[in-house]
Short mmCIF file of C-alpha atoms and ligand atoms in Angstrom, two decimals:
data_model
loop_
_atom_site.label_atom_id
_atom_site.label_comp_id
_atom_site.label_asym_id
_atom_site.label_seq_id
_atom_site.Cartn_x
_atom_site.Cartn_y
_atom_site.Cartn_z
CA MET A 1 0.41 0.04 0.23
CA ILE A 2 1.20 3.48 -0.69
CA GLY A 3 0.21 5.93 1.59
CA GLN A 4 -1.97 6.47 4.36
CA ARG A 5 0.30 4.21 6.79
CA ARG A 6 -0.12 6.07 9.65
CA LEU A 7 -3.89 6.22 9.78
CA LEU A 8 -4.20 2.48 9.11
CA ALA A 9 -1.77 1.79 11.74
CA ARG A 10 -3.55 3.96 14.02
CA LEU A 11 -7.00 2.17 12.86
CA GLY A 12 -5.55 -1.18 12.86
CA GLU A 13 -4.17 -0.82 16.61
CA ARG A 14 -7.41 0.05 17.74
CA ALA A 15 -9.15 -2.80 15.75
CA VAL A 16 -6.90 -5.14 17.09
CA GLN A 17 -8.01 -4.34 20.41
CA GLY A 18 -11.73 -4.36 19.25
CA ASP A 19 -12.16 -0.64 19.01
CA VAL A 20 -13.97 -0.49 15.83
CA ALA A 21 -16.80 2.13 15.24
CA HIS A 22 -20.13 0.97 13.28
CA ALA A 23 -19.47 3.26 10.44
CA TYR A 24 -16.94 5.51 8.92
CA GLU A 25 -16.23 8.10 6.51
CA LEU A 26 -13.33 7.69 4.18
CA SER A 27 -13.02 10.97 2.07
CA GLY A 28 -10.58 12.31 -0.32
CA PRO A 29 -9.90 12.85 -3.72
CA ARG A 30 -9.95 10.16 -6.59
CA SER A 31 -7.36 7.77 -6.70
CA ILE A 32 -6.16 8.34 -3.52
CA GLY A 33 -6.40 5.12 -2.12
CA LYS A 34 -10.11 5.05 -0.31
CA ARG A 35 -10.88 1.35 -1.94
CA THR A 36 -7.45 -0.26 -0.96
CA VAL A 37 -8.01 1.65 2.81
CA ALA A 38 -11.14 0.08 3.02
CA ILE A 39 -10.16 -3.09 2.15
CA ARG A 40 -7.19 -3.50 4.52
CA LEU A 41 -9.27 -2.18 7.31
CA ALA A 42 -11.90 -5.23 6.04
CA GLN A 43 -8.83 -7.81 6.19
CA THR A 44 -7.63 -6.13 9.96
CA LEU A 45 -10.99 -7.10 11.24
CA LEU A 46 -11.28 -10.64 9.70
CA CYS A 47 -7.86 -11.40 9.22
CA THR A 48 -7.09 -14.99 11.33
CA SER A 49 -3.67 -15.08 11.91
CA GLU A 50 -2.74 -14.64 15.71
CA PRO A 51 -1.62 -12.08 16.93
CA GLY A 52 -3.89 -9.58 14.91
CA VAL A 53 -1.93 -7.40 12.46
CA ALA A 54 -3.00 -3.87 11.56
CA GLY A 55 -3.81 -4.14 7.84
CA GLY A 56 -4.08 -7.77 8.18
CA CYS A 57 -1.55 -10.29 7.23
CA GLY A 58 -2.06 -10.55 3.62
CA THR A 59 -1.84 -13.92 3.24
CA CYS A 60 -4.10 -15.82 5.29
CA LEU A 61 -6.92 -17.53 3.77
CA ALA A 62 -9.46 -14.52 5.12
CA CYS A 63 -6.99 -11.89 3.58
CA ARG A 64 -7.15 -13.68 0.55
CA LYS A 65 -10.43 -14.19 0.20
CA ILE A 66 -11.06 -10.27 0.84
CA ASP A 67 -8.52 -9.31 -1.67
CA HIS A 68 -10.51 -11.61 -4.18
CA GLU A 69 -13.72 -10.28 -3.24
CA THR A 70 -14.93 -13.85 -2.44
CA HIS A 71 -15.06 -13.30 1.50
CA PRO A 72 -18.77 -13.76 2.91
CA ASP A 73 -18.62 -11.40 5.22
CA VAL A 74 -17.61 -8.59 3.07
CA ARG A 75 -20.19 -6.87 0.94
CA VAL A 76 -18.94 -4.28 -1.82
CA ILE A 77 -22.11 -2.05 -2.89
CA THR A 78 -21.48 0.12 -6.15
CA ARG A 79 -23.48 1.83 -8.56
CA GLN A 80 -24.68 -0.66 -11.28
CA VAL A 81 -25.29 0.53 -14.76
CA ASP A 82 -26.87 -1.17 -17.11
CA LEU A 83 -27.51 1.32 -19.70
CA GLU A 84 -28.90 -1.00 -22.58
CA ARG A 85 -31.72 -1.87 -19.97
CA ASP A 86 -32.46 1.03 -17.97
CA PRO A 87 -30.30 4.25 -18.89
CA ASP A 88 -32.15 6.11 -15.89
CA LYS A 89 -30.23 3.75 -13.49
CA LYS A 90 -27.48 6.15 -12.03
CA PHE A 91 -27.70 5.39 -8.46
CA ILE A 92 -26.85 2.94 -6.14
CA ALA A 93 -30.71 1.46 -5.95
CA ILE A 94 -32.99 1.31 -2.49
CA GLU A 95 -33.02 -2.62 -3.64
CA GLN A 96 -29.21 -2.95 -3.28
CA ILE A 97 -29.00 -1.61 0.30
CA ARG A 98 -32.19 -3.89 0.88
CA GLU A 99 -30.10 -6.97 0.12
CA MET A 100 -27.27 -5.97 1.90
CA GLN A 101 -29.76 -5.20 5.43
CA GLN A 102 -31.11 -8.87 5.10
CA ASP A 103 -27.49 -10.07 4.95
CA LEU A 104 -26.25 -7.83 7.85
CA ALA A 105 -28.84 -8.72 10.11
CA LEU A 106 -27.68 -12.44 10.06
CA ARG A 107 -24.57 -13.58 11.95
CA PRO A 108 -21.32 -13.58 10.36
CA LEU A 109 -20.00 -16.64 8.52
CA GLU A 110 -16.53 -16.85 8.76
CA GLY A 111 -15.45 -14.30 11.32
CA ARG A 112 -16.31 -11.62 13.86
CA TRP A 113 -17.55 -8.94 11.53
CA ARG A 114 -19.63 -8.40 8.85
CA VAL A 115 -18.09 -5.49 6.50
CA VAL A 116 -19.91 -3.20 4.03
CA ILE A 117 -18.15 -0.78 1.91
CA VAL A 118 -20.51 1.42 0.23
CA ASP A 119 -18.28 3.01 -3.00
CA ASP A 120 -19.02 5.70 -3.68
CA ALA A 121 -21.73 6.42 -1.20
CA ALA A 122 -22.47 9.87 -2.90
CA ASP A 123 -24.18 7.51 -5.66
CA LEU A 124 -27.07 6.19 -3.44
CA SER A 125 -30.55 6.92 -4.62
CA GLU A 126 -32.29 9.47 -2.48
CA HIS A 127 -34.38 6.13 -0.77
CA ALA A 128 -31.48 4.18 -0.71
CA GLU A 129 -29.99 6.83 1.56
CA VAL A 130 -32.92 7.00 3.80
CA ALA A 131 -33.17 3.24 4.01
CA LEU A 132 -29.30 2.76 4.89
CA LEU A 133 -29.85 5.60 7.78
CA LYS A 134 -31.77 2.95 9.57
CA THR A 135 -28.88 0.62 9.60
CA LEU A 136 -26.62 3.40 10.95
CA GLU A 137 -29.04 4.37 13.56
CA GLU A 138 -29.30 0.62 15.04
CA PRO A 139 -26.49 -1.19 13.39
CA PRO A 140 -26.49 -5.00 14.50
CA ARG A 141 -23.54 -5.46 16.58
CA HIS A 142 -21.51 -7.23 14.38
CA ALA A 143 -21.82 -4.62 11.51
CA VAL A 144 -19.01 -2.44 10.25
CA LEU A 145 -19.61 0.07 7.29
CA LEU A 146 -17.58 2.11 5.38
CA LEU A 147 -18.97 4.54 3.15
CA LEU A 148 -15.95 6.02 0.44
CA THR A 149 -16.52 9.23 -1.41
CA PRO A 150 -14.65 12.23 -2.63
CA THR A 151 -17.68 14.67 -1.88
CA PRO A 152 -19.28 13.87 1.66
CA ALA A 153 -20.92 17.07 1.65
CA ARG A 154 -23.22 15.27 -1.00
CA LEU A 155 -24.55 13.09 1.87
CA LEU A 156 -27.00 13.49 4.01
CA GLU A 157 -26.18 15.32 7.28
CA THR A 158 -28.28 12.78 9.12
CA ILE A 159 -26.21 10.37 7.76
CA ARG A 160 -22.77 12.18 8.24
CA SER A 161 -23.37 12.71 11.90
CA ARG A 162 -23.37 8.91 12.52
CA LEU A 163 -20.17 8.16 10.83
CA LEU A 164 -16.70 8.62 12.17
CA PRO A 165 -14.84 10.62 9.68
CA LEU A 166 -11.76 9.67 8.21
CA PRO A 167 -10.34 12.16 5.52
CA LEU A 168 -6.98 10.44 3.34
CA ARG A 169 -4.51 12.99 2.55
CA LEU A 170 -2.67 13.58 -0.63
CA VAL A 171 0.55 11.20 -0.36
CA ALA A 172 3.98 12.91 -0.65
CA THR A 173 5.80 12.35 -3.64
CA ALA A 174 8.66 10.73 -2.33
CA GLU A 175 6.46 8.21 -0.78
CA ILE A 176 5.02 7.23 -4.07
CA ALA A 177 8.12 7.11 -5.76
CA GLU A 178 9.34 4.26 -3.18
CA GLY A 179 6.51 2.69 -3.35
CA LEU A 180 6.12 2.49 -7.15
CA ALA A 181 10.10 1.66 -7.33
CA ARG A 182 9.01 -1.39 -4.73
CA ARG A 183 6.52 -2.75 -7.04
CA PHE A 184 7.70 -1.95 -10.60
CA GLY A 185 11.57 -1.41 -10.73
CA ALA A 186 13.58 2.11 -10.04
CA GLU A 187 12.42 3.03 -13.76
CA ALA A 188 8.69 3.79 -12.53
CA ARG A 189 9.74 6.32 -9.89
CA LYS A 190 9.51 9.01 -12.72
CA HIS A 191 5.58 8.68 -12.73
CA ALA A 192 5.59 9.80 -8.79
CA ALA A 193 5.55 13.56 -9.63
CA THR A 194 2.88 13.07 -12.27
CA ALA A 195 0.32 11.70 -10.05
CA ALA A 196 0.22 14.77 -7.78
CA GLY A 197 -0.17 13.13 -4.56
CA ARG A 198 -2.52 10.20 -5.93
CA PRO A 199 -1.04 6.80 -5.43
CA GLY A 200 -3.80 5.41 -7.70
CA VAL A 201 -2.80 7.56 -10.09
CA ALA A 202 1.03 6.80 -10.52
CA ILE A 203 -0.18 3.00 -10.32
CA ALA A 204 -2.19 3.28 -13.44
CA LEU A 205 0.70 5.17 -14.77
CA ALA A 206 3.39 2.75 -14.36
CA ALA A 207 1.56 -0.37 -14.97
CA ASP A 208 -0.13 0.24 -17.71
CA GLU A 209 0.59 1.56 -21.12
CA ALA A 210 -3.34 2.15 -22.10
CA ALA A 211 -3.15 4.66 -19.03
CA ARG A 212 -0.12 6.39 -20.12
CA LYS A 213 -1.90 6.50 -24.04
CA ALA A 214 -4.89 7.52 -22.37
CA ARG A 215 -3.15 10.60 -20.32
CA ARG A 216 -0.94 12.15 -23.60
CA ALA A 217 -4.20 11.98 -25.67
CA LEU A 218 -5.85 13.84 -22.92
CA GLU A 219 -2.98 16.16 -22.88
CA ASN A 220 -2.77 16.82 -26.74
CA GLU A 221 -6.87 17.55 -26.53
CA PHE A 222 -5.88 20.08 -24.18
CA TYR A 223 -3.11 21.60 -26.53
CA ARG A 224 -5.28 21.59 -29.59
CA LEU A 225 -7.92 23.41 -28.34
CA VAL A 226 -5.68 26.20 -27.15
CA GLY A 227 -4.47 26.57 -30.75
CA SER A 228 -7.93 26.37 -31.93
CA GLY A 229 -10.70 28.92 -32.81
CA LEU A 230 -14.13 29.36 -31.47
CA THR A 231 -15.77 27.32 -33.81
CA ASP A 232 -13.99 24.51 -33.23
CA ARG A 233 -14.16 24.89 -29.73
CA PHE A 234 -17.71 25.34 -29.30
CA ALA A 235 -17.70 22.01 -31.21
CA TRP A 236 -15.71 20.34 -28.87
CA ALA A 237 -18.28 21.76 -26.06
CA VAL A 238 -21.18 20.26 -27.84
CA ASP A 239 -19.62 16.94 -28.62
CA LEU A 240 -18.46 16.69 -25.16
CA ALA A 241 -21.65 17.57 -23.19
CA GLU A 242 -23.99 15.70 -25.49
CA SER A 243 -21.08 12.54 -25.86
CA GLU A 244 -22.70 10.41 -23.16
CA ARG A 245 -26.20 9.04 -22.39
CA ASP A 246 -25.10 8.44 -18.40
CA THR A 247 -24.72 11.85 -16.80
CA GLN A 248 -22.53 10.89 -14.39
CA LYS A 249 -20.05 9.18 -16.81
CA ARG A 250 -20.02 12.75 -18.35
CA ASN A 251 -19.21 14.62 -15.70
CA GLU A 252 -16.47 12.00 -14.79
CA ALA A 253 -14.90 12.70 -18.31
CA ILE A 254 -15.29 16.64 -18.20
CA GLU A 255 -13.70 16.36 -14.35
CA LEU A 256 -11.17 14.22 -15.44
CA ARG A 257 -10.44 16.95 -18.14
CA LEU A 258 -10.68 20.06 -15.97
CA GLY A 259 -8.03 18.30 -13.44
CA GLU A 260 -5.65 17.09 -16.12
CA TRP A 261 -5.59 20.41 -17.70
CA GLY A 262 -5.67 22.62 -14.47
CA GLU A 263 -1.91 20.89 -14.03
CA LEU A 264 -1.25 22.08 -17.62
CA ALA A 265 -1.89 25.35 -16.83
CA ARG A 266 -0.18 25.21 -13.65
CA ASP A 267 2.65 24.10 -15.23
CA ALA A 268 2.60 26.85 -17.67
CA ALA A 269 2.35 29.18 -14.91
CA VAL A 270 5.06 28.24 -13.26
CA ALA A 271 7.16 28.21 -16.27
CA ALA A 272 6.16 31.37 -16.55
CA HIS A 273 7.39 32.54 -13.25
CA GLY A 274 10.78 31.09 -14.13
CA ALA A 275 10.41 28.08 -11.74
CA GLU A 276 11.61 24.35 -13.03
CA ARG A 277 8.78 22.64 -10.69
CA ALA A 278 6.91 20.86 -13.58
CA LEU A 279 4.35 18.15 -12.60
CA ARG A 280 4.95 16.93 -16.29
CA PRO A 281 8.40 17.74 -17.37
CA ASP A 282 7.76 15.81 -20.61
CA ARG A 283 5.57 18.63 -21.79
CA ALA A 284 8.19 21.28 -20.99
CA SER A 285 8.01 22.74 -24.77
CA GLU A 286 4.31 23.08 -24.75
CA SER A 287 4.50 24.67 -21.10
CA ALA A 288 6.73 27.12 -22.40
CA ARG A 289 5.11 27.74 -25.48
CA LEU A 290 1.77 28.48 -23.42
CA ALA A 291 3.93 30.97 -21.01
CA ASP A 292 5.44 33.00 -23.81
CA THR A 293 2.22 33.79 -25.16
CA VAL A 294 -0.10 34.23 -22.02
CA GLY A 295 0.31 36.55 -19.13
CA ARG A 296 1.36 34.82 -15.80
CA ARG A 297 -1.57 36.12 -14.33
CA GLU A 298 -3.57 34.83 -16.62
CA LEU A 299 -2.46 31.72 -16.44
CA VAL A 300 -2.46 31.12 -12.83
CA ASP A 301 -6.24 32.32 -12.73
CA LEU A 302 -6.93 29.95 -15.36
CA ALA A 303 -5.55 27.11 -13.11
CA LEU A 304 -7.18 28.17 -10.30
CA ALA A 305 -10.58 28.44 -12.30
CA MET A 306 -10.52 24.86 -13.50
CA ASP A 307 -9.90 23.57 -10.14
CA ARG A 308 -12.96 25.17 -9.27
CA TRP A 309 -15.25 24.14 -12.20
CA ARG A 310 -14.01 20.65 -11.67
CA ARG A 311 -14.94 21.14 -7.86
CA ASP A 312 -18.59 22.30 -9.21
CA VAL A 313 -18.73 19.35 -11.88
CA VAL A 314 -18.26 16.77 -8.76
CA GLU A 315 -20.19 18.49 -6.33
CA SER A 316 -23.50 19.90 -8.01
CA ASN A 317 -25.46 19.53 -11.03
CA VAL A 318 -24.17 22.25 -13.20
CA ASN A 319 -25.04 22.70 -16.38
CA ALA A 320 -22.34 20.91 -18.97
CA ARG A 321 -22.90 22.58 -21.69
CA MET A 322 -23.00 25.81 -20.36
CA LEU A 323 -20.13 25.08 -18.35
CA LEU A 324 -18.10 23.81 -21.48
CA GLU A 325 -18.74 26.95 -23.41
CA LEU A 326 -17.78 29.02 -20.81
CA PHE A 327 -14.53 27.13 -20.40
CA VAL A 328 -13.68 27.49 -23.85
CA LEU A 329 -14.43 31.36 -23.83
CA ARG A 330 -12.12 31.91 -21.12
CA LEU A 331 -9.23 29.16 -22.73
CA PRO A 332 -6.25 31.58 -24.11
CA TYR A 333 -5.42 31.18 -27.35
CA THR A 334 -1.66 30.34 -28.41
CA ALA A 335 -1.23 30.36 -32.23
CA ALA A 336 2.46 28.61 -31.71
CA LEU A 337 0.12 25.43 -30.24
CA ALA A 338 -2.10 25.52 -33.77
CA GLY A 339 -2.16 22.32 -35.51
CA THR A 340 0.65 20.81 -33.66
CA HIS A 341 -1.49 18.30 -31.60
CA ALA A 342 -3.89 16.72 -34.27
ZN1 ZN B 28 -4.61 -12.25 7.07
#
């Protein structure tokens, strides 16, 4: 596991002594390790090694079953999307919660606890959330619920008040680099800075050629937009706004772009100030071209604005098309990047 060690150790020590809350809220940005921490907590609770180990031993049958999602006392609830049959199914449905509750009422089959992981808890439908509240109000003695979300503010206050908050923090680049080197060899260290504190991003980049290509493609999309005129930009905005029937997926596509591109704008701003602290050093030439044509102040404002819009997309129901159109109007134009990233 990369990062969150202190949090896990603290929780693990308590859990090993039987000091366990019935419900936790694991929050923090995407790819920071919420799911991994949840799995490790489940392993801590259900590991059969003696004496108990914080984080679980990782090798006993119980730990391995949890890794393979086959442990009968651990249930992961996620949003199920079947666009063919039901394009409106965007939420974790109340049926999923009811089914979990029937299970949870029974004694654990193999360990001392039943663990329920809800990922992402902000995906719960209104009815599902109200149903879940009942469980949180009167949890069975053996129940441990882990609610994961990057946006805890979207949960009902009555739910949040019953959760023990566990905010996950961004991980230091050096720690990510160490973790990557252990897992993939020294060469993989170079992906650490790029991940900007999120181990999940670093691991995907180090392990997966497709992830690297996808990232490259997104970078090119940004530079192409910066080098295009308004007609092309508006066409791009409409395309993206109408690209996906599943609005949540569409919002994720927008969120991803604003997040990645905010980093590119940030790199250009840093370059404009003459500092060498790029998150994406392999894009130094594009950053320099942006820095040459766009004012420093404007680049800083752009990076900040993208971060704000990204949060708007995640946390509220913004009008996607309007947001994207405003975004392309705000985006500076750099002729030097025109036609270079087709
Ligand atoms: Zn174990």
